Amino acid sequence: METDRGTADIQTLPTLAVWKFASCDGCQLTLLDCEDELLGLTEQVRIEHFLEMSGAEGPGGGRAELAGRGPYDLSLVEGSITTAEDAERIQHIRRISRRLVTIGACATAGGIQALRNFGDVDEFRAAVYARPDYISTLETSTPVSAHVPVDFELRGCPIDRRQLLEVITAHLAGRKPQIPGHSVCFECKRRGTTCITVAHGTPCLGPVTHAGCGAICPAYGRGCYGCFGPTARPNLRSMIAQLRRDGMSETDILRVFRTFNAASPEYAPVADLAAEEQDTPRAGTENEPERPV
Amino acid sequence: MSHRGTRVLRLDALARVEGEAALHLRVQEDTVTEARLRIYEPPRFFEAFLIGRAHTEPPDITARICGICPVAYQMSACQAIENACGVTVDGPLAELRRLLYCGEWIESHALHIHLLHAPDFLGRADAVELARDQRAAVERGLRIKQTGNAILEQLGGRPIHPVNVRVGGFYRTPAREELRPLAERLRQARDDALETVRWVAAFDFPDATSDHDLLALCDPGRYAIDSGTPTATAPHDRTPTPREFAVPDLEQHVHEEQVPHSTALTAALDGRRYLTGPLARYAINGRWLHPVAAEAARDAGLGDPLAGDVCDNPFRSIVVRAVEVVQAVEEALRIIREYEQPPRPALDVLPRKAVGTGATEAPRGLLYHRYALAEDGTLTAARIIPPTAQNQTAIEADVRRAVQACLNRLGPAADDEELTRLCERAIRNHDPCISCAAHFLDLTVERT
Ligand code: SF4
Ligand code: SF4
């Protein structure tokens, strides 16, 4: 039961809303995966809209709506924009949100569903549905920032729990989240993992992938496959050369960049660069490291 | 708002499920004439863009269909590809996979029971409100959930979209000692899970009986999780002889159809409505529960699973889930106890031109994958049948039945708000994961 005092306190707390667009729910689930912090967090923010967890919107338990009423102090947005209705809904959500933070590769880079951007969506529709005409969808899957201004983008497929907590706490404290822009390689060093590329010649996207996961894959003996998306200015030319040296074919290289962050502008040149590499196998451009003989 | 004949109820969003869906309910006087679950989760075309990918990719790619049950997708995908390539993963590698899957069951069921479903029975809007007067119960749920996640983290690298799963096995397998801390947590989780069974068994359950056919994997000798033969029963037939068929024949029995109102396909089993998930698993596998889980089930009033008693009240699915948590905890403990690190983390899975199928028990029910491979392993076809799409018609039938029972009791004047809540509850009984099939509920009741 709510006490009067409890209600009064809750009224003054900053409000949080969590929204879903085209996605797998993994990023919002990350919030519920903060088992140790979850109940404490609900004493510091009022979760006003979070359908995966709650049907109530605000005190009084009124029913939640798909587009919410607001205003909200902080909106976390998961998922990419793939339908005409969603393109409108995100505008509304922006209007009723003081700060809007995207969570995850879908909301930040279009997600895996952006693979449609490289093909013919009508063909996809026909491949999955017997009656494609029943299905309405946009030609593309686009990140939230292609539609509305975004205050902060949190990378990852899925996002990292610790980084999410940092983003929320930073907002509560009115400061900028401390999410470093360096690569997974830095986290490997910090973790003390021996570089699997150097030690075993395992192809790894760590050098061009945004930090945040804590360098999980190399610690498990697997090359990074880029689920956190690009670092600020990835040196793709030298990355591609390295991947080729480590035995990846052109198709493999294209495929690995075209998965969970396929539509990110930083990774886009990969297609051209990989083709270029193939045409001129010994092309000696200036930023390309020397090949071992 | 109720006038004679016609009224329209509107529920903009179904909360505490994973995904976006709407319900359309038509009521004439005091009779429900139509209950239609409309899933409008934006389509994401996974089956289409799997085509042209390498045979090593489906575990990572299909994991992204659902953040709540990624392991289920990874396991069904691995199995289907290994099946195509003629490789069987068994021994300690298979046991480790089962352990990982136990982690997902524990995590997902604990989430559903404590954070999403229990508030329905206790008249609370959500877990935050529930925690205000039952903090210990919510904390216990979070603790159980965390133990499931600890397994996923240890074996998979992280709880959501684990990175350590590959076709043929794992990238890295743990040494025996690395699993020891998990065993300690699991022993604590066993007490917590038993406490949760007692907690949910004491809830008030509306009277309800469902008569759907049931479909689950059956793996004689043990409660099916990661393998088994698809087995169907019709518990309300006079002679409930289970029907079995091989995984590769599943598509001959399960027919999916597209309906105009939904982005999810709806399925029928040999032309009949059916249910997959905890109630089906419990009916088909109950006699192979660990003694501790079986005793918990008996004490919780579920009858004797060892004697073949089933549970046909969908509102009691929360109790069955709680028993399955005990089961998964016991099973995880057994695997850790018997585990020996295998000599290699994965078997070689060389591609060949073939078709392969795989089916496992996701927390919400049977999940089937089929892939066709070209000689070099490139995927030429993909087919995925998720549990929620299979359950869609059974869910609709449960909604209709629950609303009708309410109308029978209260007559046409039944309160809109109460009907709405009842619909939501009838749906949440099935823990529908609408990201797998679709999300959100937009309910319109039309009365004519
Ligand atoms: S970014 Fe990845 S984890 Fe997050 S919602 Fe999208 S698919 Fe799921
Ligand atoms: S793919 Fe890269 S970014 Fe993603 S978890 Fe693995 S190491 Fe981290």
Coordinates of N, CA and C in Angstrom, one line a residue, chain B residues 12-207:
Chain B
D12 N -5.4 0.4 -24.7 CA -4.4 0.8 -25.7 C -3.1 0.0 -25.7
A13 N -2.8 -0.6 -24.6 CA -1.5 -1.4 -24.5 C -1.6 -2.5 -23.5
L14 N -1.2 -3.7 -24.0 CA -1.1 -4.7 -23.0 C 0.3 -4.7 -22.4
A15 N 0.4 -4.5 -21.1 CA 1.7 -4.4 -20.5 C 2.1 -5.8 -19.9
R16 N 3.3 -5.8 -19.5 CA 3.9 -7.0 -18.8 C 3.9 -8.2 -19.7
V17 N 4.0 -8.0 -21.0 CA 4.3 -9.1 -21.9 C 5.5 -8.5 -22.8
E18 N 6.1 -9.3 -23.6 CA 7.2 -8.8 -24.4 C 6.7 -8.7 -25.8
G19 N 6.3 -7.5 -26.2 CA 5.9 -7.3 -27.6 C 4.7 -6.4 -27.8
E20 N 4.3 -6.3 -29.0 CA 3.1 -5.4 -29.3 C 2.0 -6.2 -29.9
A21 N 0.8 -6.1 -29.3 CA -0.3 -6.8 -29.8 C -1.6 -6.1 -29.4
A22 N -2.7 -6.4 -30.1 CA -4.0 -5.8 -29.8 C -5.0 -7.0 -29.7
L23 N -6.0 -6.7 -28.9 CA -7.1 -7.7 -28.8 C -8.4 -7.1 -29.3
H24 N -9.1 -7.8 -30.1 CA -10.4 -7.3 -30.6 C -11.4 -8.3 -30.1
L25 N -12.3 -7.7 -29.4 CA -13.4 -8.6 -28.7 C -14.7 -8.1 -29.1
R26 N -15.5 -9.0 -29.6 CA -16.9 -8.6 -30.0 C -17.9 -9.3 -29.1
V27 N -18.7 -8.6 -28.5 CA -19.7 -9.1 -27.6 C -21.1 -8.7 -28.0
Q28 N -22.0 -9.7 -28.2 CA -23.4 -9.5 -28.5 C -24.2 -9.8 -27.2
E29 N -24.8 -8.8 -26.7 CA -25.6 -8.9 -25.5 C -24.7 -9.5 -24.4
D30 N -24.9 -10.8 -24.1 CA -24.0 -11.4 -23.1 C -23.2 -12.6 -23.7
T31 N -22.9 -12.5 -25.0 CA -22.2 -13.6 -25.6 C -21.0 -13.0 -26.3
V32 N -19.8 -13.6 -26.1 CA -18.6 -13.2 -26.8 C -18.7 -13.9 -28.2
T33 N -18.7 -13.1 -29.3 CA -18.8 -13.8 -30.6 C -17.4 -13.8 -31.3
E34 N -16.5 -13.0 -30.8 CA -15.2 -13.0 -31.5 C -14.1 -12.5 -30.5
A35 N -13.0 -13.2 -30.5 CA -11.8 -12.7 -29.7 C -10.6 -12.9 -30.7
R36 N -10.0 -11.8 -31.0 CA -9.0 -11.9 -32.0 C -7.7 -11.2 -31.5
L37 N -6.7 -11.9 -31.4 CA -5.4 -11.3 -30.9 C -4.7 -10.8 -32.2
R38 N -4.5 -9.5 -32.2 CA -3.8 -9.0 -33.4 C -2.4 -8.6 -32.9
I39 N -1.4 -9.2 -33.6 CA 0.0 -8.9 -33.2 C 0.5 -8.0 -34.3
Y40 N 0.9 -6.8 -33.8 CA 1.4 -5.9 -34.8 C 2.8 -5.4 -34.6
E41 N 3.6 -6.2 -34.0 CA 5.0 -6.0 -33.9 C 5.5 -5.8 -35.3
P42 N 6.3 -4.8 -35.5 CA 6.8 -4.6 -36.9 C 7.6 -5.8 -37.4
P43 N 7.3 -6.3 -38.6 CA 8.0 -7.5 -39.1 C 9.5 -7.2 -39.2
R44 N 10.3 -8.2 -39.0 CA 11.7 -8.0 -39.0 C 12.4 -8.9 -40.0
F45 N 11.7 -9.8 -40.7 CA 12.2 -10.5 -41.9 C 13.4 -11.4 -41.6
F46 N 13.5 -12.0 -40.4 CA 14.7 -12.8 -40.2 C 14.8 -14.0 -41.2
E47 N 13.7 -14.6 -41.5 CA 13.9 -15.8 -42.4 C 14.4 -15.4 -43.7
A48 N 14.0 -14.2 -44.2 CA 14.5 -13.7 -45.5 C 16.0 -13.4 -45.4
F49 N 16.4 -12.7 -44.4 CA 17.8 -12.3 -44.5 C 18.8 -13.3 -44.0
L50 N 18.3 -14.5 -43.5 CA 19.2 -15.6 -43.2 C 19.7 -16.2 -44.5
I51 N 18.9 -16.0 -45.6 CA 19.3 -16.6 -46.9 C 20.5 -15.9 -47.4
G52 N 21.5 -16.7 -47.8 CA 22.8 -16.1 -48.3 C 23.8 -16.0 -47.2
R53 N 23.5 -16.3 -46.0 CA 24.5 -16.2 -44.9 C 25.2 -17.6 -44.8
A54 N 26.2 -17.6 -44.0 CA 27.0 -18.8 -43.8 C 26.3 -19.7 -42.8
H55 N 26.6 -21.0 -42.9 CA 26.0 -22.0 -41.9 C 26.4 -21.8 -40.5
T56 N 27.5 -21.0 -40.3 CA 27.9 -20.7 -38.9 C 27.2 -19.5 -38.3
E57 N 26.4 -18.8 -39.1 CA 25.8 -17.6 -38.6 C 24.4 -17.7 -37.8
P58 N 23.6 -18.6 -38.1 CA 22.2 -18.6 -37.5 C 22.2 -18.5 -36.0
P59 N 23.2 -19.2 -35.2 CA 23.1 -19.0 -33.8 C 23.1 -17.5 -33.4
D60 N 24.1 -16.7 -33.9 CA 24.2 -15.3 -33.5 C 23.0 -14.5 -34.1
I61 N 22.7 -14.8 -35.3 CA 21.6 -13.9 -35.9 C 20.3 -14.2 -35.3
T62 N 19.9 -15.5 -35.2 CA 18.5 -15.8 -34.7 C 18.4 -15.4 -33.2
A63 N 19.5 -15.4 -32.5 CA 19.4 -14.9 -31.1 C 18.7 -13.6 -31.0
R64 N 18.9 -12.8 -32.1 CA 18.4 -11.4 -32.0 C 16.9 -11.3 -32.4
I65 N 16.3 -12.5 -32.6 CA 14.8 -12.5 -32.7 C 14.2 -12.1 -31.4
C66 N 14.8 -12.6 -30.3 CA 14.2 -12.4 -29.0 C 15.3 -12.3 -27.9
G67 N 15.3 -11.1 -27.2 CA 16.2 -10.8 -26.1 C 15.8 -11.6 -24.9
I68 N 14.6 -12.2 -24.8 CA 14.2 -12.8 -23.6 C 14.6 -14.3 -23.7
C69 N 14.6 -14.9 -24.9 CA 15.0 -16.3 -24.9 C 16.0 -16.6 -26.1
P70 N 17.1 -15.8 -26.1 CA 18.1 -16.0 -27.1 C 18.7 -17.4 -27.2
V71 N 18.9 -18.0 -26.0 CA 19.5 -19.3 -26.0 C 18.6 -20.3 -26.7
A72 N 17.3 -20.2 -26.5 CA 16.4 -21.1 -27.2 C 16.7 -21.0 -28.7
Y73 N 16.8 -19.8 -29.2 CA 17.1 -19.7 -30.7 C 18.4 -20.2 -31.1
Q74 N 19.4 -20.0 -30.2 CA 20.8 -20.5 -30.5 C 20.8 -22.0 -30.5
M75 N 20.1 -22.6 -29.6 CA 20.1 -24.1 -29.5 C 19.3 -24.7 -30.6
S76 N 18.2 -24.2 -30.9 CA 17.4 -24.8 -32.1 C 18.2 -24.6 -33.4
A77 N 18.8 -23.5 -33.5 CA 19.6 -23.2 -34.7 C 20.8 -24.1 -34.9
C78 N 21.5 -24.3 -33.8 CA 22.7 -25.2 -33.8 C 22.3 -26.6 -34.2
Q79 N 21.2 -27.0 -33.5 CA 20.7 -28.4 -33.7 C 20.3 -28.6 -35.2
A80 N 19.6 -27.6 -35.8 CA 19.2 -27.8 -37.2 C 20.4 -27.9 -38.1
I81 N 21.4 -27.0 -37.9 CA 22.5 -27.0 -38.8 C 23.4 -28.3 -38.6
E82 N 23.6 -28.7 -37.4 CA 24.3 -29.9 -37.1 C 23.6 -31.1 -37.7
N83 N 22.3 -31.1 -37.6 CA 21.4 -32.1 -38.2 C 21.7 -32.2 -39.7
A84 N 21.7 -31.0 -40.4 CA 21.9 -31.0 -41.8 C 23.3 -31.5 -42.1
C85 N 24.3 -31.2 -41.3 CA 25.7 -31.6 -41.6 C 26.0 -33.0 -41.1
G86 N 25.0 -33.7 -40.5 CA 25.3 -35.0 -40.0 C 26.1 -35.2 -38.8
V87 N 26.1 -34.1 -37.9 CA 26.9 -34.2 -36.7 C 26.0 -34.2 -35.5
T88 N 26.3 -35.1 -34.5 CA 25.6 -35.1 -33.3 C 26.5 -34.6 -32.1
V89 N 26.0 -33.6 -31.5 CA 26.8 -33.1 -30.3 C 26.3 -33.8 -29.1
D90 N 27.1 -34.6 -28.4 CA 26.6 -35.3 -27.2 C 27.7 -35.2 -26.1
G91 N 27.5 -36.0 -25.1 CA 28.5 -36.0 -24.0 C 28.5 -34.7 -23.3
P92 N 29.7 -34.3 -22.7 CA 29.8 -33.1 -21.9 C 29.4 -31.8 -22.7
L93 N 29.6 -31.7 -24.0 CA 29.2 -30.5 -24.7 C 27.7 -30.4 -24.7
A94 N 27.0 -31.5 -24.9 CA 25.5 -31.4 -24.9 C 25.1 -31.1 -23.5
E95 N 25.7 -31.6 -22.5 CA 25.4 -31.3 -21.1 C 25.6 -29.8 -20.8
L96 N 26.6 -29.2 -21.3 CA 26.9 -27.8 -21.1 C 25.8 -27.0 -21.8
R97 N 25.4 -27.4 -23.0 CA 24.3 -26.7 -23.6 C 23.0 -26.7 -22.8
R98 N 22.8 -27.9 -22.2 CA 21.6 -28.0 -21.4 C 21.7 -27.1 -20.1
L99 N 22.9 -27.0 -19.6 CA 23.1 -26.2 -18.5 C 22.9 -24.7 -18.8
L100 N 23.3 -24.3 -20.0 CA 23.1 -22.9 -20.5 C 21.6 -22.7 -20.6
Y101 N 20.9 -23.7 -21.1 CA 19.5 -23.6 -21.3 C 18.7 -23.5 -20.0
C102 N 19.2 -24.3 -19.0 CA 18.7 -24.2 -17.6 C 18.8 -22.8 -17.1
G103 N 19.9 -22.1 -17.4 CA 20.1 -20.7 -17.0 C 19.0 -19.9 -17.6
E104 N 18.7 -20.1 -18.9 CA 17.6 -19.3 -19.5 C 16.3 -19.6 -18.9
W105 N 16.0 -20.8 -18.7 CA 14.7 -21.2 -18.0 C 14.6 -20.5 -16.7
I106 N 15.6 -20.6 -15.9 CA 15.5 -20.0 -14.6 C 15.3 -18.5 -14.7
E107 N 16.1 -17.8 -15.5 CA 16.1 -16.4 -15.7 C 14.7 -15.9 -16.2
S108 N 14.3 -16.6 -17.3 CA 13.1 -16.2 -17.9 C 11.8 -16.5 -17.1
H109 N 11.7 -17.6 -16.5 CA 10.6 -18.0 -15.6 C 10.6 -17.1 -14.4
A110 N 11.7 -16.8 -13.8 CA 11.7 -16.0 -12.6 C 11.2 -14.6 -12.9
L111 N 11.7 -14.1 -14.1 CA 11.2 -12.8 -14.6 C 9.7 -12.8 -14.7
H112 N 9.2 -13.8 -15.4 CA 7.8 -13.8 -15.7 C 6.9 -13.9 -14.4
I113 N 7.4 -14.9 -13.6 CA 6.6 -15.1 -12.3 C 6.6 -13.9 -11.4
H114 N 7.7 -13.3 -11.1 CA 7.8 -12.3 -10.1 C 7.5 -10.9 -10.6
L115 N 8.1 -10.6 -11.8 CA 8.0 -9.2 -12.2 C 6.7 -9.0 -13.1
L116 N 6.3 -10.0 -13.9 CA 5.3 -9.7 -14.8 C 3.9 -10.3 -14.4
H117 N 3.9 -11.5 -13.8 CA 2.7 -12.2 -13.7 C 2.1 -12.1 -12.3
A118 N 2.9 -12.2 -11.2 CA 2.4 -12.2 -9.8 C 1.6 -10.9 -9.6
P119 N 1.9 -9.7 -10.1 CA 1.1 -8.6 -9.8 C -0.4 -8.8 -10.1
D120 N -0.7 -9.6 -11.1 CA -2.1 -9.9 -11.5 C -2.8 -10.5 -10.4
F121 N -2.2 -11.4 -9.7 CA -2.9 -12.2 -8.6 C -3.0 -11.4 -7.3
L122 N -2.1 -10.4 -7.2 CA -2.1 -9.7 -5.9 C -2.7 -8.3 -6.1
G123 N -3.3 -8.0 -7.3 CA -3.9 -6.7 -7.5 C -3.0 -5.5 -7.5
R124 N -1.8 -5.7 -8.0 CA -0.8 -4.6 -8.1 C -0.6 -4.3 -9.5
A125 N -0.3 -3.0 -9.8 CA -0.1 -2.6 -11.1 C 1.2 -3.2 -11.7
D126 N 2.2 -3.3 -10.9 CA 3.5 -3.9 -11.4 C 4.4 -4.3 -10.2
A127 N 5.6 -4.7 -10.6 CA 6.5 -5.3 -9.6 C 6.9 -4.2 -8.6
V128 N 7.0 -2.9 -9.1 CA 7.5 -1.9 -8.2 C 6.4 -1.7 -7.1
E129 N 5.1 -1.7 -7.5 CA 4.1 -1.5 -6.5 C 4.0 -2.7 -5.6
L130 N 4.3 -3.9 -6.2 CA 4.3 -5.1 -5.4 C 5.4 -5.1 -4.4
A131 N 6.5 -4.6 -4.8 CA 7.7 -4.5 -3.9 C 7.4 -3.6 -2.6
R132 N 6.4 -2.7 -2.7 CA 6.2 -1.9 -1.6 C 5.6 -2.7 -0.4
D133 N 4.8 -3.7 -0.7 CA 4.3 -4.5 0.5 C 4.8 -5.9 0.5
Q134 N 5.4 -6.4 -0.6 CA 6.0 -7.7 -0.6 C 7.4 -7.7 -1.1
R135 N 8.2 -6.8 -0.5 CA 9.6 -6.6 -1.0 C 10.4 -7.9 -1.0
A136 N 10.2 -8.7 0.1 CA 11.0 -9.9 0.2 C 10.7 -10.9 -1.0
A137 N 9.5 -11.0 -1.4 CA 9.1 -11.9 -2.5 C 9.8 -11.4 -3.8
V138 N 9.7 -10.1 -4.0 CA 10.3 -9.5 -5.3 C 11.8 -9.7 -5.2
E139 N 12.4 -9.4 -4.1 CA 13.8 -9.6 -4.0 C 14.2 -11.1 -4.2
R140 N 13.4 -12.0 -3.7 CA 13.7 -13.4 -3.9 C 13.7 -13.7 -5.4
G141 N 12.7 -13.2 -6.1 CA 12.6 -13.4 -7.5 C 13.8 -12.9 -8.2
L142 N 14.2 -11.7 -7.8 CA 15.4 -11.1 -8.5 C 16.6 -11.9 -8.2
R143 N 16.7 -12.5 -7.0 CA 17.8 -13.4 -6.7 C 17.8 -14.6 -7.6
I144 N 16.7 -15.2 -7.7 CA 16.6 -16.4 -8.6 C 17.0 -16.1 -10.0
K145 N 16.4 -15.0 -10.5 CA 16.7 -14.5 -11.8 C 18.2 -14.3 -12.0
Q146 N 18.8 -13.7 -11.0 CA 20.3 -13.4 -11.1 C 21.1 -14.7 -11.2
T147 N 20.6 -15.8 -10.5 CA 21.3 -17.0 -10.6 C 21.2 -17.6 -12.0
G148 N 20.1 -17.5 -12.6 CA 19.9 -17.9 -14.0 C 20.9 -17.1 -14.9
N149 N 20.9 -15.8 -14.6 CA 21.8 -15.0 -15.4 C 23.3 -15.3 -15.2
A150 N 23.6 -15.7 -13.9 CA 25.0 -16.1 -13.6 C 25.5 -17.3 -14.5
I151 N 24.6 -18.2 -14.7 CA 24.9 -19.4 -15.5 C 25.1 -18.9 -16.9
L152 N 24.2 -18.0 -17.4 CA 24.3 -17.5 -18.8 C 25.6 -16.8 -19.0
E153 N 26.0 -16.0 -17.9 CA 27.2 -15.2 -18.0 C 28.5 -16.1 -18.0
Q154 N 28.4 -17.0 -17.1 CA 29.6 -17.9 -17.0 C 29.8 -18.7 -18.3
L155 N 28.7 -19.3 -18.8 CA 28.9 -20.2 -20.0 C 28.8 -19.4 -21.3
G156 N 28.0 -18.3 -21.3 CA 27.7 -17.7 -22.6 C 28.4 -16.3 -22.7
G157 N 29.1 -15.8 -21.7 CA 29.7 -14.5 -21.7 C 28.8 -13.4 -21.3
R158 N 27.6 -13.5 -21.6 CA 26.6 -12.5 -21.1 C 25.2 -13.1 -21.2
P159 N 24.3 -12.5 -20.4 CA 22.9 -13.1 -20.3 C 22.1 -12.9 -21.6
I160 N 22.2 -11.8 -22.2 CA 21.4 -11.5 -23.4 C 22.3 -11.7 -24.7
H161 N 21.9 -12.5 -25.6 CA 22.7 -12.8 -26.8 C 24.1 -13.3 -26.4
P162 N 24.1 -14.4 -25.7 CA 25.4 -15.0 -25.4 C 26.4 -15.1 -26.6
V163 N 27.7 -14.9 -26.4 CA 28.6 -15.0 -27.5 C 29.3 -16.3 -27.6
N164 N 29.2 -17.1 -26.6 CA 30.1 -18.3 -26.6 C 29.5 -19.5 -27.3
V165 N 28.3 -19.4 -27.9 CA 27.7 -20.6 -28.5 C 28.1 -20.6 -30.0
R166 N 28.4 -21.8 -30.4 CA 28.7 -21.9 -31.9 C 28.2 -23.3 -32.4
V167 N 28.0 -23.4 -33.7 CA 27.6 -24.6 -34.3 C 28.7 -25.6 -33.9
G168 N 28.4 -26.8 -33.4 CA 29.3 -27.8 -33.0 C 29.7 -27.7 -31.5
G169 N 29.3 -26.7 -30.8 CA 29.6 -26.6 -29.4 C 29.8 -25.2 -28.9
F170 N 31.0 -24.9 -28.3 CA 31.3 -23.6 -27.7 C 32.6 -23.1 -28.3
Y171 N 32.9 -21.8 -28.0 CA 34.3 -21.3 -28.3 C 35.2 -21.7 -27.2
R172 N 34.7 -21.7 -26.0 CA 35.5 -22.1 -24.8 C 34.7 -22.8 -23.8
T173 N 35.2 -23.9 -23.3 CA 34.4 -24.6 -22.3 C 35.1 -24.3 -20.9
P174 N 34.3 -24.3 -19.8 CA 34.9 -24.0 -18.5 C 35.6 -25.3 -17.9
A175 N 36.5 -25.0 -17.1 CA 37.1 -26.1 -16.3 C 36.1 -26.4 -15.2
R176 N 36.2 -27.6 -14.6 CA 35.3 -28.0 -13.5 C 35.2 -26.9 -12.4
E177 N 36.4 -26.4 -12.0 CA 36.4 -25.5 -10.8 C 35.6 -24.2 -11.1
E178 N 35.6 -23.9 -12.4 CA 35.0 -22.6 -12.8 C 33.5 -22.7 -12.5
L179 N 32.9 -23.9 -12.5 CA 31.5 -24.0 -12.3 C 31.1 -24.1 -10.8
R180 N 32.1 -24.3 -9.9 CA 31.8 -24.5 -8.5 C 31.0 -23.3 -7.9
P181 N 31.5 -22.0 -8.2 CA 30.7 -20.9 -7.6 C 29.2 -21.0 -8.0
L182 N 29.0 -21.4 -9.2 CA 27.6 -21.5 -9.7 C 26.8 -22.5 -8.8
A183 N 27.4 -23.6 -8.5 CA 26.7 -24.6 -7.7 C 26.3 -24.0 -6.3
E184 N 27.2 -23.2 -5.7 CA 26.8 -22.6 -4.5 C 25.6 -21.7 -4.6
R185 N 25.6 -20.9 -5.7 CA 24.4 -20.0 -5.9 C 23.2 -20.8 -6.1
L186 N 23.3 -21.9 -6.9 CA 22.2 -22.7 -7.2 C 21.6 -23.4 -6.0
R187 N 22.4 -23.7 -5.0 CA 21.8 -24.3 -3.8 C 20.9 -23.3 -3.1
Q188 N 21.4 -22.1 -3.0 CA 20.6 -21.0 -2.5 C 19.3 -20.8 -3.3
A189 N 19.5 -20.9 -4.6 CA 18.4 -20.7 -5.5 C 17.3 -21.8 -5.4
R190 N 17.8 -23.0 -5.0 CA 16.8 -24.1 -4.8 C 15.8 -23.7 -3.6
D191 N 16.4 -23.2 -2.5 CA 15.5 -22.8 -1.4 C 14.6 -21.7 -1.9
D192 N 15.1 -20.7 -2.6 CA 14.3 -19.6 -3.1 C 13.2 -20.1 -4.0
A193 N 13.6 -21.0 -4.9 CA 12.6 -21.5 -5.9 C 11.5 -22.3 -5.2
L194 N 11.9 -23.1 -4.1 CA 10.8 -23.8 -3.4 C 9.9 -22.9 -2.7
E195 N 10.5 -21.8 -2.2 CA 9.7 -20.8 -1.5 C 8.7 -20.1 -2.5
T196 N 9.2 -19.9 -3.7 CA 8.4 -19.3 -4.7 C 7.2 -20.2 -5.1
V197 N 7.5 -21.5 -5.2 CA 6.4 -22.4 -5.4 C 5.3 -22.3 -4.4
R198 N 5.7 -22.2 -3.1 CA 4.7 -22.1 -2.0 C 4.0 -20.8 -2.1
W199 N 4.7 -19.7 -2.5 CA 4.1 -18.4 -2.6 C 3.0 -18.4 -3.6
V200 N 3.4 -18.8 -4.8 CA 2.4 -18.7 -5.9 C 1.2 -19.7 -5.7
A201 N 1.5 -20.9 -5.1 CA 0.5 -21.9 -4.9 C -0.7 -21.3 -4.0
A202 N -0.3 -20.3 -3.2 CA -1.4 -19.8 -2.3 C -2.2 -18.6 -3.0
F203 N -1.8 -18.3 -4.2 CA -2.6 -17.2 -4.9 C -4.1 -17.7 -5.1
D204 N -5.0 -16.8 -5.4 CA -6.3 -17.1 -5.7 C -6.4 -17.3 -7.2
F205 N -6.9 -18.5 -7.6 CA -7.0 -18.8 -9.1 C -8.4 -18.8 -9.5
P206 N -8.8 -18.0 -10.6 CA -10.1 -18.1 -11.1 C -10.3 -19.6 -11.6
D207 N -11.5 -20.0 -11.5 CA -11.8 -21.4 -12.1 C -11.7 -21.3 -13.6

